[in-house]
Amino acid sequence: VDFDVKDQSLAARGKVRIEWAGAHMPVLAAIRDRFAKEKPLDGLRVAACLHVTTETANLMLALQAGGADVSLCASNPLSTQDDTAAALVEYGIPTFAIKGEDNDTYYKHIDCVLDRDPAITMDDGADLVSVLHKQRVEQMSRIVAGTEETTTGVIRLRQMAADNVLKFPIVAVNDTPTKHLFDNRYGTGQSTLDGITRATNILWAGQHVVIGGYGYGGRGLASRARGLGAQVIVTEVDPVKALEAVMEGFRVMPMIDAARIGDVFITVTGDKDILRREHFEVMKDGAIVANTGHFDVEINKDDLRALTTETREVRDHVVEYLLEDGRKVYLLADGRLVNLAAAEGHPAAVMDMSFADQALTVEWLAKQAGPLKPAVYDVPEDIDREVARLKLQTMGVAIDELTPEQVRYLGSWQEGT
Amino acid sequence: VDFDVKDQSLAARGKVRIEWAGAHMPVLAAIRDRFAKEKPLDGLRVAACLHVTTETANLMLALQAGGADVSLCASNPLSTQDDTAAALVEYGIPTFAIKGEDNDTYYKHIDCVLDRDPAITMDDGADLVSVLHKQRVEQMSRIVAGTEETTTGVIRLRQMAADNVLKFPIVAVNDTPTKHLFDNRYGTGQSTLDGITRATNILWAGQHVVIGGYGYGGRGLASRARGLGAQVIVTEVDPVKALEAVMEGFRVMPMIDAARIGDVFITVTGDKDILRREHFEVMKDGAIVANTGHFDVEINKDDLRALTTETREVRDHVVEYLLEDGRKVYLLADGRLVNLAAAEGHPAAVMDMSFADQALTVEWLAKQAGPLKPAVYDVPEDIDREVARLKLQTMGVAIDELTPEQVRYLGSWQEGT
Amino acid sequence: VDFDVKDQSLAARGKVRIEWAGAHMPVLAAIRDRFAKEKPLDGLRVAACLHVTTETANLMLALQAGGADVSLCASNPLSTQDDTAAALVEYGIPTFAIKGEDNDTYYKHIDCVLDRDPAITMDDGADLVSVLHKQRVEQMSRIVAGTEETTTGVIRLRQMAADNVLKFPIVAVNDTPTKHLFDNRYGTGQSTLDGITRATNILWAGQHVVIGGYGYGGRGLASRARGLGAQVIVTEVDPVKALEAVMEGFRVMPMIDAARIGDVFITVTGDKDILRREHFEVMKDGAIVANTGHFDVEINKDDLRALTTETREVRDHVVEYLLEDGRKVYLLADGRLVNLAAAEGHPAAVMDMSFADQALTVEWLAKQAGPLKPAVYDVPEDIDREVARLKLQTMGVAIDELTPEQVRYLGSWQEGT
Amino acid sequence: VDFDVKDQSLAARGKVRIEWAGAHMPVLAAIRDRFAKEKPLDGLRVAACLHVTTETANLMLALQAGGADVSLCASNPLSTQDDTAAALVEYGIPTFAIKGEDNDTYYKHIDCVLDRDPAITMDDGADLVSVLHKQRVEQMSRIVAGTEETTTGVIRLRQMAADNVLKFPIVAVNDTPTKHLFDNRYGTGQSTLDGITRATNILWAGQHVVIGGYGYGGRGLASRARGLGAQVIVTEVDPVKALEAVMEGFRVMPMIDAARIGDVFITVTGDKDILRREHFEVMKDGAIVANTGHFDVEINKDDLRALTTETREVRDHVVEYLLEDGRKVYLLADGRLVNLAAAEGHPAAVMDMSFADQALTVEWLAKQAGPLKPAVYDVPEDIDREVARLKLQTMGVAIDELTPEQVRYLGSWQEGT
């Protein structure tokens, strides 16, 4: 096996950890079992550029079980787990990823997987697609299709499609309900509070927790923070979302008012400057600020620094900013995704569904009779339902089926009057 | 004023009750105040076929304040509040509605409002539109547009549009978020439990409450029933919705299993036969069954009767079915909408938003420069946002606005990487 | 049967309603079944002075089944259900109670039951005990013991005991956990919100609900109001209780601050003047105020009236107070217990436990070998556990039992170190 | 300063961490500030045997600020934080504690603090008291009093008092409401789930979480687990507690039934063998079991091992037990307190109250005019109220005070009738 990993001796530990994750990814395991029998991906060359984690390892093994010839590189220089990478090599999967690799190595690793002449690409941020379109144009005619895991990647790709520069079809796995309804809501909600707890060991009960943004991430956070006894305050710019928050019993107010009240602030909006100079100026002494949105722009660190006379790390991932007026503000994880920085990101049980979507999407692509036109595609609704069905089954939950009479009734709704 | 109501002497009491409702409909009141100043509907003839309730009365008064020449008939022979009808007449609004009117009178009343040659129709179930298309074709060319409040009506109208028989444009008020997100979720959730409490005076704490269906209505119900201390069980046919229920911490199972456990059953699916013979056969002695879906088909009453030796009314809206094997099942409100039958339907605070959508939609229609093509239209997003904004404002809730930099950032998302 | 009731022809309806309540009082039913077999109260003369409701009727029937010679009069001139009284007469129980009876009749009825020379008294407010001590001293030597259902009665009796004037023993049923933990918390919580909903038809979601007092009643209210989507604010004078409210995620503040924010106010403290002039002066226009504490002193009505220019009833149990400055405040049920006035008081399922405590206490008194000294007694812990055990059993809930090893371990705790 | 710590160079880091904890212990900080002014403990020699953590360090500093001559040794050989110990030495407090010290050193360290001839002892498990009574009898006449932090210690001491062997008075800090209502409920609830999350990274949403025991710890756990989306099942032996759990909407059943359903099991009963052979035999493959009760006897590890063919550590604090029939059970932290083993124990905000109780109790003891008799004393109610009052104040929460009229009314309750 061709590979470039940190230390092959870490493989044993990696295997145990991959198994643990796998035990909490039963949908993917069921798909892997079926793949092993049916070999639907026989001989299909798949190049994946994903976070090299134990969850991703289980996806790779499922594709491999299905007969695919898979290779993997990292989608971020910092997120690689070196023991996982070593274990994957032992499992016979060409893997190119070293935690902390420099930029050149990062792109060299992308070349390594593309050199294997894949028919399918799997992206987490569109880097494979991007390199192909920029530097490896000759190879694109042999690409059947790709998949994309992230919001950011999907937005980029839709723009490329709109500009007519996208040269092969991509399925937007991110956008399917079994991905974003669960991952963004339950995954983010729990793991963000987990990250803040590990960083600070604060008691949530009775705290004023200010949540910037009431999208799916914000809803999950608000629900979980209340579940831990916090008094939740929501800020929003969209009146319909704001009203939903009010009707759920949360306090809603502008950030400038919330800034005076909050003990803990969490941003999750997708926009910049949610917390900025005017907010830092009025925060209570001891306020804790964290971000769980994708980029580290939601908390304006320049503004915070401009008010600061001194900083020091008081716990791992907790930096104290001593402001000119003597107040202290605590910034977690330097404003980066606190659930990944201070905890372990989304639990395997959530990635189970996202990666089951990925595996079934690759199978669906492999089964297409003829070529798809270059465009951004939704995950077929059947796959979404199948993933939900399998998840319920593996949790031991049965549900009803419509009777023929019920189906008929739904089809002739007007008769009900 | 031309009119046909039960008893004009009820007007005084009707006025007090209309005021009470109005006090809890501040968005509509704000619109009414603006309408009174701006007169945007000056001279516009509007014919409305709606439930003649105190909430509807407030809508009529708002349109009247805007300069419209409004008339009103009932959209259901049983839902008219006679004191409200009498009060509307005193307010100068031609009203044609008597609680318990027979079918002929019902249609005669529809003719009364259509005889006034309206430019705008407002429907709750599409009866005005239907009569116009069937019997008053000559008049349709003078109709500018209509609005529709219900799911059922919208479905009918979309079918008419699909079959190219719809002759004038209709706005589907039902489908806009500020209508169905709030009305269906918070309105149904609270008022259904209210209806069952009034009918039975049961303690909710510790009860097994089985909710058939996890759409918006079911979500509201599940959340509120848990909020009262019940153990909630959800049944579903859609695996994605079922999984959401599981992730919210509810038990999910097929109805045949839930039927053995439930103390109280509530159906809210839009489909028929949710509770049927096989379920009645295994229910516990003393089980209470109720429906809050639109039609009384969700609980199969024929199946229940077929198992029954004797019935008697044990409280208002509660009929005991003594089954052959000695068990008793209690059917509420004869399987009709229990929140309307045993309580007062949706609170005014919820109708506030739905009817604000209606009022602003009429204004929008009045402002159109040229004619719209015959089709079913969505409520413009601006109106939805405006209603949410006003609702927040009247609740004293302020929210944030995007800064110019934030707007710019959102428009150039790819720079965030 | 000797009796004095309103209208004997109401008995049939009374019986149906007594049965409905009985179906939701399975613990009492189980006790009644056992009593019918064992006749533990054979020939015991019991005089009861209780609210003449369908729940009380089931208690009377249980005692009768146990062989007791029971008679009943009302503990409040207004709370009698005339159909229930008529039905009890048909069941052979001497009953003396007419809804709306005047003061003379009320006391004449008390004499009627005491004339039957009881060995056991059952009180709800200590009126039987009081009449005996004041006017029927000669009879007291033949009284074995009494029971008392209310906090108020128990406080009176303890004072009598402290002053050495209490002449026979009394069991304080009110104070036992299966009574007050459930009745006060879950019963009051649900039924109070129910009463306010019936009176006003407000939407709870998003409302600011101010709860005066965080005892068991206040806890129940706070939990249920949050469960319906309200934003709950608690006021307290006890810092430990206030802190518990904070840790549960509720806002806590002085009433003078809450008064400016609240949409709905509910008092449940046991003290007077919780809402008074200074609070009415700053309330929002449209505020709703209600009380669910035992006496109508918690809302200072004189203070409210002093600020008012005009009142009118806008719905049943809702009186609008138009204040001098134009604001309106809505007082529910004239400041009396809103759950009894506007709804039906505690559900039967809650009274099941309180009255099971009563029935078993009477049995325990009947079994005493020798006379108890005059004093106020707690319900024996065995009875409390038995009631909880039966309640669980009738709900179909099984629980664990300690193994012999576990019992041993608990008895020698120090070994665990 | 006399001392015995691991490495004095760790002091700098210890100081930063002590400060962080101190920032979340504002009640203790307020007491410390007052102590610094009033010097109420001037010259008082205090010997403390407590977990040497950053929270304890803040207690020591408060006593020192009050003028006390404090010394500290560890109450457990494993719980010492060496950097904290080093920092305390720099702060001038004789400290004798090394993480992992052997038994001899442990007792030698106890001798070191007792050699300083204290007037007050502070215990966490009664070791100081025990050594004094056994080996240093001559010194006891100079002990004014002691305090005890734990349930276990208090039970021991009460037995000593009952046997008339206790030679000086002890205050049972553990038993005061501001200690156990908050520490046991909110502290245990959050930190236990935190420990399990760190150990396993499971998603809580949708999991069946079985909680053995519904005391204060169990209530906190049940509430927090539901708050994270879990389906909670409670097991109990006490029917009253079981019924409360049912009324809160939790499922209650015997452990043998819960054992078949649970995904995660948490014991918190104070008894042994909560999970034993019969339960392990029926658990689902992959079940996770953890304990948060004080001793590691709640999960019977011998029984688990007897069914096991192989074990391996799959993550830190997670050991996989491969059973003979192929199922796997995961035991966390070897059945020891999972919140201390896998997370950081109670947050500082909770210890703030417990240690404020300690500090004020020492002050109260110092102020006693004459000697107290040897016995176990409750914390004076005034101290409890003061701690709650200060906690509210430092959280910025104001509460009401009774008016003179309200006080009068409460004192003459009978007038309310």
mmCIF file of N, CA and C in Angstrom, chain D residues 228-303:
data_model
loop_
_atom_site.group_PDB
_atom_site.id
_atom_site.type_symbol
_atom_site.label_atom_id
_atom_site.label_comp_id
_atom_site.label_asym_id
_atom_site.label_seq_id
_atom_site.Cartn_x
_atom_site.Cartn_y
_atom_site.Cartn_z
ATOM 1 N N LEU D 228 -30.747 16.709 27.770
ATOM 2 C CA LEU D 228 -29.873 16.438 26.631
ATOM 3 C C LEU D 228 -30.555 15.537 25.591
ATOM 4 N N GLY D 229 -31.856 15.280 25.782
ATOM 5 C CA GLY D 229 -32.595 14.544 24.754
ATOM 6 C C GLY D 229 -32.721 13.050 25.008
ATOM 7 N N ALA D 230 -32.237 12.572 26.151
ATOM 8 C CA ALA D 230 -32.308 11.144 26.435
ATOM 9 C C ALA D 230 -33.718 10.741 26.859
ATOM 10 N N GLN D 231 -34.031 9.458 26.683
ATOM 11 C CA GLN D 231 -35.226 8.855 27.279
ATOM 12 C C GLN D 231 -34.805 8.265 28.604
ATOM 13 N N VAL D 232 -35.299 8.814 29.678
ATOM 14 C CA VAL D 232 -34.827 8.437 31.005
ATOM 15 C C VAL D 232 -35.718 7.361 31.624
ATOM 16 N N ILE D 233 -35.087 6.351 32.193
ATOM 17 C CA ILE D 233 -35.784 5.314 32.959
ATOM 18 C C ILE D 233 -35.210 5.349 34.365
ATOM 19 N N VAL D 234 -36.085 5.359 35.353
ATOM 20 C CA VAL D 234 -35.663 5.421 36.746
ATOM 21 C C VAL D 234 -35.977 4.093 37.435
ATOM 22 N N THR D 235 -35.054 3.634 38.285
ATOM 23 C CA THR D 235 -35.378 2.496 39.155
ATOM 24 C C THR D 235 -35.303 2.975 40.596
ATOM 25 N N GLU D 236 -36.178 2.435 41.433
ATOM 26 C CA GLU D 236 -36.253 2.867 42.827
ATOM 27 C C GLU D 236 -36.741 1.701 43.684
ATOM 28 N N VAL D 237 -36.525 1.811 44.986
ATOM 29 C CA VAL D 237 -37.121 0.858 45.927
ATOM 30 C C VAL D 237 -38.157 1.556 46.811
ATOM 31 N N ASP D 238 -38.121 2.884 46.829
ATOM 32 C CA ASP D 238 -39.038 3.640 47.675
ATOM 33 C C ASP D 238 -40.242 4.078 46.826
ATOM 34 N N PRO D 239 -41.454 3.626 47.178
ATOM 35 C CA PRO D 239 -42.604 3.930 46.311
ATOM 36 C C PRO D 239 -42.934 5.418 46.217
ATOM 37 N N VAL D 240 -42.691 6.189 47.254
ATOM 38 C CA VAL D 240 -43.007 7.615 47.173
ATOM 39 C C VAL D 240 -42.080 8.299 46.170
ATOM 40 N N LYS D 241 -40.790 7.993 46.255
ATOM 41 C CA LYS D 241 -39.847 8.564 45.276
ATOM 42 C C LYS D 241 -40.180 8.075 43.860
ATOM 43 N N ALA D 242 -40.512 6.794 43.760
ATOM 44 C CA ALA D 242 -40.845 6.241 42.446
ATOM 45 C C ALA D 242 -42.029 6.981 41.841
ATOM 46 N N LEU D 243 -43.006 7.284 42.674
ATOM 47 C CA LEU D 243 -44.204 7.969 42.190
ATOM 48 C C LEU D 243 -43.874 9.402 41.757
ATOM 49 N N GLU D 244 -42.990 10.047 42.498
ATOM 50 C CA GLU D 244 -42.564 11.387 42.060
ATOM 51 C C GLU D 244 -41.909 11.316 40.683
ATOM 52 N N ALA D 245 -41.092 10.303 40.465
ATOM 53 C CA ALA D 245 -40.444 10.155 39.159
ATOM 54 C C ALA D 245 -41.493 9.967 38.065
ATOM 55 N N VAL D 246 -42.502 9.154 38.337
ATOM 56 C CA VAL D 246 -43.570 8.947 37.355
ATOM 57 C C VAL D 246 -44.272 10.262 37.038
ATOM 58 N N MET D 247 -44.576 11.027 38.086
ATOM 59 C CA MET D 247 -45.320 12.279 37.907
ATOM 60 C C MET D 247 -44.484 13.323 37.173
ATOM 61 N N GLU D 248 -43.159 13.177 37.210
ATOM 62 C CA GLU D 248 -42.299 14.062 36.428
ATOM 63 C C GLU D 248 -42.186 13.600 34.976
ATOM 64 N N GLY D 249 -42.879 12.496 34.652
ATOM 65 C CA GLY D 249 -42.896 12.040 33.267
ATOM 66 C C GLY D 249 -41.826 11.012 32.935
ATOM 67 N N PHE D 250 -41.111 10.509 33.946
ATOM 68 C CA PHE D 250 -40.090 9.496 33.676
ATOM 69 C C PHE D 250 -40.710 8.094 33.700
ATOM 70 N N ARG D 251 -40.107 7.172 32.972
ATOM 71 C CA ARG D 251 -40.527 5.774 33.071
ATOM 72 C C ARG D 251 -39.875 5.176 34.312
ATOM 73 N N VAL D 252 -40.630 4.370 35.025
ATOM 74 C CA VAL D 252 -40.116 3.712 36.227
ATOM 75 C C VAL D 252 -40.386 2.229 36.089
ATOM 76 N N MET D 253 -39.391 1.417 36.402
ATOM 77 C CA MET D 253 -39.561 -0.034 36.298
ATOM 78 C C MET D 253 -38.468 -0.715 37.119
ATOM 79 N N PRO D 254 -38.614 -2.027 37.389
ATOM 80 C CA PRO D 254 -37.543 -2.731 38.087
ATOM 81 C C PRO D 254 -36.297 -2.802 37.212
ATOM 82 N N MET D 255 -35.134 -2.880 37.844
ATOM 83 C CA MET D 255 -33.879 -2.898 37.097
ATOM 84 C C MET D 255 -33.820 -4.083 36.133
ATOM 85 N N ILE D 256 -34.434 -5.193 36.507
ATOM 86 C CA ILE D 256 -34.339 -6.353 35.627
ATOM 87 C C ILE D 256 -35.019 -6.072 34.280
ATOM 88 N N ASP D 257 -36.040 -5.247 34.281
ATOM 89 C CA ASP D 257 -36.669 -4.852 33.019
ATOM 90 C C ASP D 257 -35.869 -3.750 32.328
ATOM 91 N N ALA D 258 -35.415 -2.788 33.112
ATOM 92 C CA ALA D 258 -34.624 -1.696 32.546
ATOM 93 C C ALA D 258 -33.343 -2.224 31.916
ATOM 94 N N ALA D 259 -32.807 -3.301 32.500
ATOM 95 C CA ALA D 259 -31.533 -3.845 32.026
ATOM 96 C C ALA D 259 -31.602 -4.261 30.567
ATOM 97 N N ARG D 260 -32.785 -4.666 30.116
ATOM 98 C CA ARG D 260 -32.947 -5.110 28.723
ATOM 99 C C ARG D 260 -33.065 -3.935 27.753
ATOM 100 N N ILE D 261 -33.362 -2.766 28.267
ATOM 101 C CA ILE D 261 -33.685 -1.613 27.426
ATOM 102 C C ILE D 261 -32.546 -0.596 27.367
ATOM 103 N N GLY D 262 -31.786 -0.489 28.467
ATOM 104 C CA GLY D 262 -30.864 0.619 28.612
ATOM 105 C C GLY D 262 -29.697 0.620 27.636
ATOM 106 N N ASP D 263 -29.311 1.815 27.215
ATOM 107 C CA ASP D 263 -28.058 2.012 26.485
ATOM 108 C C ASP D 263 -26.962 2.443 27.453
ATOM 109 N N VAL D 264 -27.339 3.252 28.441
ATOM 110 C CA VAL D 264 -26.392 3.741 29.447
ATOM 111 C C VAL D 264 -27.025 3.540 30.816
ATOM 112 N N PHE D 265 -26.264 3.027 31.772
ATOM 113 C CA PHE D 265 -26.744 2.827 33.137
ATOM 114 C C PHE D 265 -25.894 3.655 34.093
ATOM 115 N N ILE D 266 -26.560 4.353 35.015
ATOM 116 C CA ILE D 266 -25.831 5.142 36.008
ATOM 117 C C ILE D 266 -26.418 4.842 37.380
ATOM 118 N N THR D 267 -25.572 4.414 38.315
ATOM 119 C CA THR D 267 -26.050 4.108 39.658
ATOM 120 C C THR D 267 -25.713 5.245 40.607
ATOM 121 N N VAL D 268 -26.650 5.564 41.488
ATOM 122 C CA VAL D 268 -26.448 6.658 42.448
ATOM 123 C C VAL D 268 -27.379 6.454 43.633
ATOM 124 N N THR D 269 -27.178 5.330 44.338
ATOM 125 C CA THR D 269 -28.127 4.939 45.376
ATOM 126 C C THR D 269 -27.557 4.967 46.787
ATOM 127 N N GLY D 270 -26.234 4.779 46.938
ATOM 128 C CA GLY D 270 -25.673 4.570 48.260
ATOM 129 C C GLY D 270 -25.757 3.129 48.725
ATOM 130 N N ASP D 271 -26.262 2.249 47.879
ATOM 131 C CA ASP D 271 -26.352 0.843 48.261
ATOM 132 C C ASP D 271 -25.503 0.008 47.285
ATOM 133 N N LYS D 272 -25.332 -1.273 47.599
ATOM 134 C CA LYS D 272 -24.506 -2.122 46.771
ATOM 135 C C LYS D 272 -25.338 -2.945 45.777
ATOM 136 N N ASP D 273 -24.664 -3.525 44.811
ATOM 137 C CA ASP D 273 -25.275 -4.514 43.920
ATOM 138 C C ASP D 273 -26.473 -3.985 43.132
ATOM 139 N N ILE D 274 -26.470 -2.719 42.804
ATOM 140 C CA ILE D 274 -27.581 -2.183 42.011
ATOM 141 C C ILE D 274 -27.575 -2.840 40.635
ATOM 142 N N LEU D 275 -26.383 -2.994 40.075
ATOM 143 C CA LEU D 275 -26.219 -3.780 38.852
ATOM 144 C C LEU D 275 -25.450 -5.020 39.221
ATOM 145 N N ARG D 276 -26.051 -6.180 38.928
ATOM 146 C CA ARG D 276 -25.423 -7.443 39.334
ATOM 147 C C ARG D 276 -25.671 -8.488 38.266
ATOM 148 N N ARG D 277 -25.210 -9.685 38.526
ATOM 149 C CA ARG D 277 -25.206 -10.747 37.523
ATOM 150 C C ARG D 277 -26.478 -10.807 36.683
ATOM 151 N N GLU D 278 -27.636 -10.871 37.364
ATOM 152 C CA GLU D 278 -28.887 -11.025 36.622
ATOM 153 C C GLU D 278 -29.115 -9.882 35.627
ATOM 154 N N HIS D 279 -28.578 -8.714 35.945
ATOM 155 C CA HIS D 279 -28.748 -7.584 35.036
ATOM 156 C C HIS D 279 -27.764 -7.667 33.872
ATOM 157 N N PHE D 280 -26.506 -7.980 34.191
ATOM 158 C CA PHE D 280 -25.513 -8.087 33.106
ATOM 159 C C PHE D 280 -25.940 -9.154 32.103
ATOM 160 N N GLU D 281 -26.593 -10.186 32.613
ATOM 161 C CA GLU D 281 -26.981 -11.311 31.736
ATOM 162 C C GLU D 281 -27.966 -10.909 30.642
ATOM 163 N N VAL D 282 -28.704 -9.836 30.860
ATOM 164 C CA VAL D 282 -29.732 -9.480 29.865
ATOM 165 C C VAL D 282 -29.475 -8.148 29.159
ATOM 166 N N MET D 283 -28.374 -7.506 29.476
ATOM 167 C CA MET D 283 -28.106 -6.201 28.854
ATOM 168 C C MET D 283 -27.888 -6.340 27.353
ATOM 169 N N LYS D 284 -28.173 -5.239 26.648
ATOM 170 C CA LYS D 284 -27.932 -5.203 25.213
ATOM 171 C C LYS D 284 -26.426 -5.163 24.944
ATOM 172 N N ASP D 285 -26.055 -5.693 23.818
ATOM 173 C CA ASP D 285 -24.669 -5.588 23.368
ATOM 174 C C ASP D 285 -24.304 -4.108 23.268
ATOM 175 N N GLY D 286 -23.189 -3.738 23.884
ATOM 176 C CA GLY D 286 -22.734 -2.347 23.785
ATOM 177 C C GLY D 286 -23.161 -1.475 24.947
ATOM 178 N N ALA D 287 -23.864 -2.044 25.915
ATOM 179 C CA ALA D 287 -24.332 -1.249 27.053
ATOM 180 C C ALA D 287 -23.152 -0.607 27.787
ATOM 181 N N ILE D 288 -23.377 0.605 28.267
ATOM 182 C CA ILE D 288 -22.367 1.351 29.016
ATOM 183 C C ILE D 288 -22.829 1.462 30.457
ATOM 184 N N VAL D 289 -21.971 1.091 31.422
ATOM 185 C CA VAL D 289 -22.378 1.170 32.825
ATOM 186 C C VAL D 289 -21.400 2.045 33.605
ATOM 187 N N ALA D 290 -21.966 2.904 34.445
ATOM 188 C CA ALA D 290 -21.162 3.838 35.217
ATOM 189 C C ALA D 290 -21.785 4.033 36.587
ATOM 190 N N ASN D 291 -20.969 4.449 37.526
ATOM 191 C CA ASN D 291 -21.442 4.708 38.876
ATOM 192 C C ASN D 291 -21.067 6.122 39.278
ATOM 193 N N THR D 292 -21.946 6.791 39.997
ATOM 194 C CA THR D 292 -21.584 8.082 40.567
ATOM 195 C C THR D 292 -21.914 8.148 42.055
ATOM 196 N N GLY D 293 -22.285 7.005 42.633
ATOM 197 C CA GLY D 293 -22.429 6.917 44.085
ATOM 198 C C GLY D 293 -21.050 6.937 44.746
ATOM 199 N N HIS D 294 -21.012 7.159 46.078
ATOM 200 C CA HIS D 294 -19.741 7.431 46.736
ATOM 201 C C HIS D 294 -18.753 6.259 46.665
ATOM 202 N N PHE D 295 -19.249 5.058 46.820
ATOM 203 C CA PHE D 295 -18.338 3.903 46.814
ATOM 204 C C PHE D 295 -18.510 3.067 45.556
ATOM 205 N N ASP D 296 -17.483 2.281 45.252
ATOM 206 C CA ASP D 296 -17.509 1.499 44.017
ATOM 207 C C ASP D 296 -18.164 0.133 44.229
ATOM 208 N N VAL D 297 -19.235 0.111 45.014
ATOM 209 C CA VAL D 297 -19.920 -1.160 45.280
ATOM 210 C C VAL D 297 -21.257 -1.251 44.552
ATOM 211 N N GLU D 298 -21.680 -0.168 43.912
ATOM 212 C CA GLU D 298 -23.026 -0.157 43.331
ATOM 213 C C GLU D 298 -23.109 -1.056 42.103
ATOM 214 N N ILE D 299 -22.017 -1.102 41.362
ATOM 215 C CA ILE D 299 -21.913 -2.050 40.251
ATOM 216 C C ILE D 299 -21.088 -3.227 40.756
ATOM 217 N N ASN D 300 -21.656 -4.409 40.762
ATOM 218 C CA ASN D 300 -20.936 -5.581 41.263
ATOM 219 C C ASN D 300 -19.943 -6.073 40.210
ATOM 220 N N LYS D 301 -18.694 -5.639 40.391
ATOM 221 C CA LYS D 301 -17.670 -5.954 39.393
ATOM 222 C C LYS D 301 -17.304 -7.440 39.382
ATOM 223 N N ASP D 302 -17.381 -8.092 40.533
ATOM 224 C CA ASP D 302 -17.101 -9.534 40.566
ATOM 225 C C ASP D 302 -18.087 -10.282 39.679
ATOM 226 N N ASP D 303 -19.351 -9.900 39.790
ATOM 227 C CA ASP D 303 -20.368 -10.541 38.945
ATOM 228 C C ASP D 303 -20.079 -10.319 37.470
#
